[in-house]
mmCIF file of C-alpha atoms in Angstrom:
data_model
loop_
_atom_site.group_PDB
_atom_site.id
_atom_site.type_symbol
_atom_site.label_atom_id
_atom_site.label_comp_id
_atom_site.label_asym_id
_atom_site.label_seq_id
_atom_site.Cartn_x
_atom_site.Cartn_y
_atom_site.Cartn_z
ATOM 1 C CA MET A 1 0.000 0.000 0.000
ATOM 2 C CA ALA A 2 1.394 3.395 -0.974
ATOM 3 C CA LYS A 3 2.146 5.917 1.703
ATOM 4 C CA GLY A 4 -0.977 7.907 2.680
ATOM 5 C CA GLU A 5 -3.329 5.513 0.885
ATOM 6 C CA GLY A 6 -6.538 4.746 2.794
ATOM 7 C CA ARG A 7 -6.572 7.911 4.934
ATOM 8 C CA ALA A 8 -10.075 9.185 5.730
ATOM 9 C CA THR A 9 -9.126 12.855 5.430
ATOM 10 C CA GLY A 10 -7.077 14.361 2.644
ATOM 11 C CA ARG A 11 -6.625 17.718 1.009
ATOM 12 C CA ASN A 12 -8.860 16.831 -1.934
ATOM 13 C CA THR A 13 -11.544 14.877 -0.057
ATOM 14 C CA VAL A 14 -14.902 16.283 1.011
ATOM 15 C CA SER A 15 -14.013 16.001 4.715
ATOM 16 C CA GLY A 16 -10.637 17.613 4.091
ATOM 17 C CA LYS A 17 -12.211 20.655 2.431
ATOM 18 C CA MET A 18 -14.748 20.939 5.266
ATOM 19 C CA LEU A 19 -12.000 20.821 7.894
ATOM 20 C CA GLN A 20 -9.993 23.432 6.012
ATOM 21 C CA GLY A 21 -13.073 25.682 5.925
ATOM 22 C CA PHE A 22 -13.520 25.428 9.712
ATOM 23 C CA ILE A 23 -9.853 26.175 10.348
ATOM 24 C CA GLU A 24 -9.810 29.186 8.044
ATOM 25 C CA ARG A 25 -12.940 30.599 9.727
ATOM 26 C CA LEU A 26 -11.347 30.196 13.150
ATOM 27 C CA GLU A 27 -8.188 31.872 11.901
ATOM 28 C CA ARG A 28 -10.204 34.825 10.625
ATOM 29 C CA LEU A 29 -12.042 35.107 13.952
ATOM 30 C CA ALA A 30 -8.741 35.003 15.852
ATOM 31 C CA GLU A 31 -7.425 37.789 13.653
ATOM 32 C CA GLU A 32 -10.584 39.851 14.225
ATOM 33 C CA LYS A 33 -10.360 39.252 17.977
ATOM 34 C CA LYS A 34 -6.756 40.447 17.929
ATOM 35 C CA GLN A 35 -7.770 43.577 16.043
ATOM 36 C CA ILE A 36 -10.628 44.256 18.494
ATOM 37 C CA THR A 37 -8.243 43.899 21.434
ATOM 38 C CA GLU A 38 -5.855 46.375 19.851
ATOM 39 C CA ASP A 39 -8.735 48.790 19.201
ATOM 40 C CA GLU A 40 -9.836 48.536 22.858
ATOM 41 C CA LYS A 41 -6.318 49.313 24.031
ATOM 42 C CA ALA A 42 -6.228 52.346 21.752
ATOM 43 C CA VAL A 43 -9.572 53.621 23.114
ATOM 44 C CA MET A 44 -8.417 53.079 26.711
ATOM 45 C CA ALA A 45 -5.187 54.959 26.037
ATOM 46 C CA GLU A 46 -7.100 57.827 24.449
ATOM 47 C CA MET A 47 -9.544 57.905 27.363
ATOM 48 C CA LYS A 48 -6.729 57.892 29.918
ATOM 49 C CA ALA A 49 -5.035 60.760 28.099
ATOM 50 C CA ALA A 50 -8.321 62.658 28.418
ATOM 51 C CA GLY A 51 -8.178 62.265 32.217
ATOM 52 C CA PHE A 52 -10.547 59.330 32.736
ATOM 53 C CA SER A 53 -9.678 56.276 34.842
ATOM 54 C CA PRO A 54 -9.724 53.030 32.821
ATOM 55 C CA LYS A 55 -10.301 51.038 36.016
ATOM 56 C CA ILE A 56 -13.460 52.971 36.858
ATOM 57 C CA VAL A 57 -14.678 52.878 33.277
ATOM 58 C CA ARG A 58 -14.406 49.079 33.262
ATOM 59 C CA LEU A 59 -16.553 48.990 36.425
ATOM 60 C CA VAL A 60 -19.105 51.271 34.771
ATOM 61 C CA ILE A 61 -19.260 49.022 31.712
ATOM 62 C CA LYS A 62 -19.726 45.972 33.940
ATOM 63 C CA ARG A 63 -22.536 47.670 35.890
ATOM 64 C CA ARG A 64 -24.255 48.796 32.691
ATOM 65 C CA ALA A 65 -24.256 45.201 31.436
ATOM 66 C CA ALA A 66 -25.675 43.797 34.703
ATOM 67 C CA LYS A 67 -29.373 43.140 35.270
ATOM 68 C CA PRO A 68 -30.995 45.665 37.671
ATOM 69 C CA ALA A 69 -32.098 42.970 40.126
ATOM 70 C CA ASP A 70 -28.621 41.423 40.191
ATOM 71 C CA LEU A 71 -27.065 44.842 40.716
ATOM 72 C CA GLU A 72 -29.399 45.693 43.609
ATOM 73 C CA GLU A 73 -28.695 42.354 45.271
ATOM 74 C CA LEU A 74 -24.954 42.851 44.855
ATOM 75 C CA GLU A 75 -25.053 46.334 46.394
ATOM 76 C CA ALA A 76 -27.212 45.149 49.293
ATOM 77 C CA GLU A 77 -24.834 42.276 50.072
ATOM 78 C CA LEU A 78 -21.837 44.588 49.753
ATOM 79 C CA ASP A 79 -23.412 46.986 52.249
ATOM 80 C CA MET A 80 -24.036 44.142 54.702
ATOM 81 C CA TYR A 81 -20.476 42.839 54.387
ATOM 82 C CA LEU A 82 -18.938 46.279 54.840
ATOM 83 C CA ASN A 83 -21.173 46.960 57.826
ATOM 84 C CA ALA A 84 -20.227 43.606 59.392
ATOM 85 C CA LEU A 85 -16.561 44.578 59.058
ATOM 86 C CA GLY A 86 -17.168 48.023 60.578
ATOM 87 C CA MET A 87 -16.320 49.768 57.322
ATOM 88 C CA THR A 88 -19.559 51.792 57.177
ATOM 89 C CA THR A 89 -20.861 54.397 59.600
ATOM 90 C CA GLU A 90 -24.308 52.807 59.901
ATOM 91 C CA ALA A 91 -26.218 49.774 58.750
ATOM 92 C CA PRO A 92 -27.720 50.134 55.249
ATOM 93 C CA LEU A 93 -31.287 49.581 56.460
ATOM 94 C CA PHE A 94 -30.947 52.238 59.141
ATOM 95 C CA ARG A 95 -29.407 54.582 56.582
ATOM 96 C CA ALA A 96 -32.451 54.049 54.357
ATOM 97 C CA VAL A 97 -34.814 54.673 57.277
ATOM 98 C CA GLY A 98 -32.910 57.835 58.156
ATOM 99 C CA MET A 99 -33.570 59.154 54.662
ATOM 100 C CA MET A 100 -37.338 58.804 55.283
ATOM 101 C CA ASN A 101 -37.380 61.485 58.005
ATOM 102 C CA VAL A 102 -38.548 58.945 60.573
ATOM 103 C CA ASP A 103 -38.492 59.685 64.297
ATOM 104 C CA LEU A 104 -36.261 56.817 65.477
ATOM 105 C CA ALA A 105 -37.562 57.290 69.025
ATOM 106 C CA ALA A 106 -41.106 56.426 67.926
ATOM 107 C CA ARG A 107 -41.426 52.639 67.799
ATOM 108 C CA GLU A 108 -44.433 52.516 65.459
ATOM 109 C CA GLN A 109 -42.850 54.926 62.996
ATOM 110 C CA VAL A 110 -39.689 52.816 62.847
ATOM 111 C CA ILE A 111 -41.709 49.647 62.253
ATOM 112 C CA ASP A 112 -43.786 51.317 59.539
ATOM 113 C CA ALA A 113 -40.619 52.540 57.845
ATOM 114 C CA PHE A 114 -38.985 49.119 57.893
ATOM 115 C CA LEU A 115 -42.158 47.526 56.531
ATOM 116 C CA GLN A 116 -41.545 49.455 53.323
ATOM 117 C CA LEU A 117 -38.076 47.871 53.016
ATOM 118 C CA VAL A 118 -39.054 44.223 53.442
ATOM 119 C CA PRO A 119 -38.275 42.275 50.245
ATOM 120 C CA MET A 120 -40.881 40.130 48.502
ATOM 121 C CA GLU A 121 -41.358 36.854 50.388
ATOM 122 C CA GLY A 122 -38.520 37.901 52.703
ATOM 123 C CA GLU A 123 -38.244 39.056 56.300
ATOM 124 C CA ILE A 124 -36.343 41.474 58.559
ATOM 125 C CA ILE A 125 -35.792 41.153 62.296
ATOM 126 C CA VAL A 126 -35.641 44.551 64.034
ATOM 127 C CA LYS A 127 -35.079 45.146 67.731
ATOM 128 C CA VAL A 128 -36.895 48.307 68.772
ATOM 129 C CA GLY A 129 -36.225 48.923 72.446
ATOM 130 C CA LYS A 130 -36.210 45.611 74.289
ATOM 131 C CA GLN A 131 -38.725 43.861 72.029
ATOM 132 C CA PRO A 132 -37.558 42.294 68.722
ATOM 133 C CA VAL A 133 -40.024 42.547 65.849
ATOM 134 C CA ARG A 134 -40.296 40.268 62.812
ATOM 135 C CA LEU A 135 -41.274 42.000 59.597
ATOM 136 C CA TRP A 136 -42.121 39.954 56.531
ATOM 137 C CA ARG A 137 -43.931 40.212 53.219
ATOM 138 C CA ASP A 138 -46.210 37.459 51.940
ATOM 139 C CA ALA A 139 -46.528 36.125 48.396
ATOM 140 C CA LYS A 140 -49.154 38.778 47.586
ATOM 141 C CA GLY A 141 -46.780 41.568 48.574
ATOM 142 C CA LYS A 142 -48.490 42.578 51.826
ATOM 143 C CA ALA A 143 -46.144 43.487 54.689
ATOM 144 C CA HIS A 144 -46.729 42.218 58.228
ATOM 145 C CA ALA A 145 -45.171 42.808 61.649
ATOM 146 C CA GLU A 146 -45.229 40.712 64.808
ATOM 147 C CA ASP A 147 -43.404 40.744 68.117
ATOM 148 C CA ILE A 148 -40.969 37.902 68.736
ATOM 149 C CA GLU A 149 -41.221 36.261 72.111
ATOM 150 C CA ASP A 150 -37.937 34.994 73.508
ATOM 151 C CA ALA A 151 -37.969 31.216 73.517
ATOM 152 C CA PRO A 152 -36.602 29.518 76.635
ATOM 153 C CA ALA A 153 -33.058 28.326 76.258
ATOM 154 C CA PRO A 154 -32.963 24.613 75.472
ATOM 155 C CA VAL A 155 -31.744 22.368 78.249
ATOM 156 C CA VAL A 156 -28.611 20.617 77.135
ATOM 157 C CA ALA A 157 -28.001 17.309 78.825
ATOM 158 C CA PRO A 158 -24.444 16.878 80.054
ATOM 159 C CA ARG A 159 -22.377 14.698 77.783
ATOM 160 C CA PRO A 160 -21.517 11.418 79.473
ATOM 161 C CA THR A 161 -17.880 10.944 80.308
ATOM 162 C CA PRO A 162 -16.432 8.239 78.070
ATOM 163 C CA ALA A 163 -15.406 5.148 79.917
ATOM 164 C CA ALA A 164 -11.685 4.660 80.325
ATOM 165 C CA ARG A 165 -10.170 2.061 78.024
ATOM 166 C CA PRO A 166 -9.438 -1.074 80.010
ATOM 167 C CA PRO A 167 -5.747 -1.861 80.239
ATOM 168 C CA ARG A 168 -4.495 -4.514 77.832
ATOM 169 C CA GLU A 169 -4.123 -7.878 79.498
ATOM 170 C CA VAL A 170 -0.482 -8.942 79.622
ATOM 171 C CA PRO A 171 0.071 -12.702 79.293
ATOM 172 C CA ASP A 172 1.987 -14.375 82.152
ATOM 173 C CA VAL A 173 4.744 -15.987 80.086
ATOM 174 C CA ASP A 174 8.530 -15.882 79.929
ATOM 175 C CA GLU A 175 10.588 -14.652 76.952
ATOM 176 C CA ALA A 176 10.269 -17.984 75.164
ATOM 177 C CA GLY A 177 6.518 -17.851 75.679
ATOM 178 C CA ALA A 178 6.454 -14.302 74.256
ATOM 179 C CA PHE A 179 8.249 -15.606 71.153
ATOM 180 C CA GLU A 180 5.600 -18.291 70.717
ATOM 181 C CA LEU A 181 2.815 -15.736 71.243
ATOM 182 C CA GLY A 182 4.272 -13.678 68.407
ATOM 183 C CA GLN A 183 4.209 -16.684 66.105
ATOM 184 C CA ALA A 184 0.628 -17.456 67.120
ATOM 185 C CA ALA A 185 -0.397 -13.836 66.503
ATOM 186 C CA TYR A 186 0.861 -14.003 62.930
ATOM 187 C CA HIS A 187 -0.972 -17.256 62.257
ATOM 188 C CA ALA A 188 -4.116 -15.692 63.762
ATOM 189 C CA ASN A 189 -3.809 -12.884 61.170
ATOM 190 C CA GLU A 190 -3.038 -10.249 63.820
ATOM 191 C CA PRO A 191 -0.624 -7.374 63.074
ATOM 192 C CA ILE A 192 2.737 -7.071 64.769
ATOM 193 C CA THR A 193 1.357 -4.035 66.602
ATOM 194 C CA SER A 194 -0.885 -6.388 68.618
ATOM 195 C CA ASN A 195 2.136 -6.986 70.864
ATOM 196 C CA PRO A 196 0.643 -6.923 74.406
ATOM 197 C CA PHE A 197 3.891 -6.176 76.241
ATOM 198 C CA ALA A 198 4.979 -2.687 77.349
ATOM 199 C CA TRP A 199 7.814 -0.883 75.577
ATOM 200 C CA ASP A 200 10.235 -1.458 78.425
ATOM 201 C CA ASP A 201 9.262 -5.132 78.862
ATOM 202 C CA LYS A 202 12.037 -7.546 77.794
ATOM 203 C CA ARG A 203 9.396 -9.857 76.372
ATOM 204 C CA ARG A 204 8.229 -7.258 73.804
ATOM 205 C CA PRO A 205 11.126 -7.756 71.366
ATOM 206 C CA LYS A 206 10.707 -11.531 71.748
ATOM 207 C CA PHE A 207 7.069 -11.261 70.655
ATOM 208 C CA ASP A 208 8.153 -9.200 67.627
ATOM 209 C CA ALA A 209 10.873 -11.715 66.799
ATOM 210 C CA GLY A 210 8.385 -14.576 66.916
ATOM 211 C CA TRP A 211 5.937 -12.694 64.662
ATOM 212 C CA ARG A 212 8.700 -11.916 62.135
ATOM 213 C CA GLU A 213 10.024 -15.476 62.208
ATOM 214 C CA ALA A 214 6.545 -16.838 61.422
ATOM 215 C CA SER A 215 5.929 -14.294 58.654
ATOM 216 C CA GLY A 216 9.385 -14.380 57.113
ATOM 217 C CA SER A 217 9.434 -10.552 57.041
ATOM 218 C CA ASP A 218 10.391 -7.624 59.259
ATOM 219 C CA GLY A 219 6.797 -6.733 60.142
ATOM 220 C CA MET A 220 6.902 -3.482 58.166
ATOM 221 C CA GLY A 221 4.640 -4.654 55.356
ATOM 222 C CA PRO A 222 5.277 -6.349 52.023
ATOM 223 C CA GLU A 223 8.633 -5.819 50.401
ATOM 224 C CA THR A 224 8.612 -3.670 47.264
#
């Protein structure tokens, strides 16, 4: 068979021409994208020379492209985060209430003002004086307010103290017996760490030696 014979795609085949068409279109798009990028850089440079900040302009473009609801949600969350970090002078909801010319000392006026700020199917918890108030809006858009009664603190049962682990039983054998116990442990499919003797017990190394002798290894796992 001649070299190249039998290939599914070639320069003169239908599939080869189709592939070449796709590649050439992508190459043209890449060239257009490169030109657009260069044009954007030129506009940014011209704008910066005119005294405008490219960084701020990019933010403006991003905000203009955002949906109004998404933008409002983003600003509300940003206000909450900044307020939680102490980076704002007052909470955003209280700032909005302050703009309504509400007497903050009058409980009913404060509640009425916050009722206007409750989101659809959402809720706000406001503490006016000593009594917290729950404000929410139902599916039909009607706002409601109700006092929240403090629930009694749940009684937490003390956690039982875990029982102490019973000490491991040490067999009453001599060093030869410890050696035999090690062999028996291996044959019982127990690891070498099942050695029941303390670290300073002379029988401990005998147990290990018996286990290794029965296994034909050093007890550190299979050799690689």
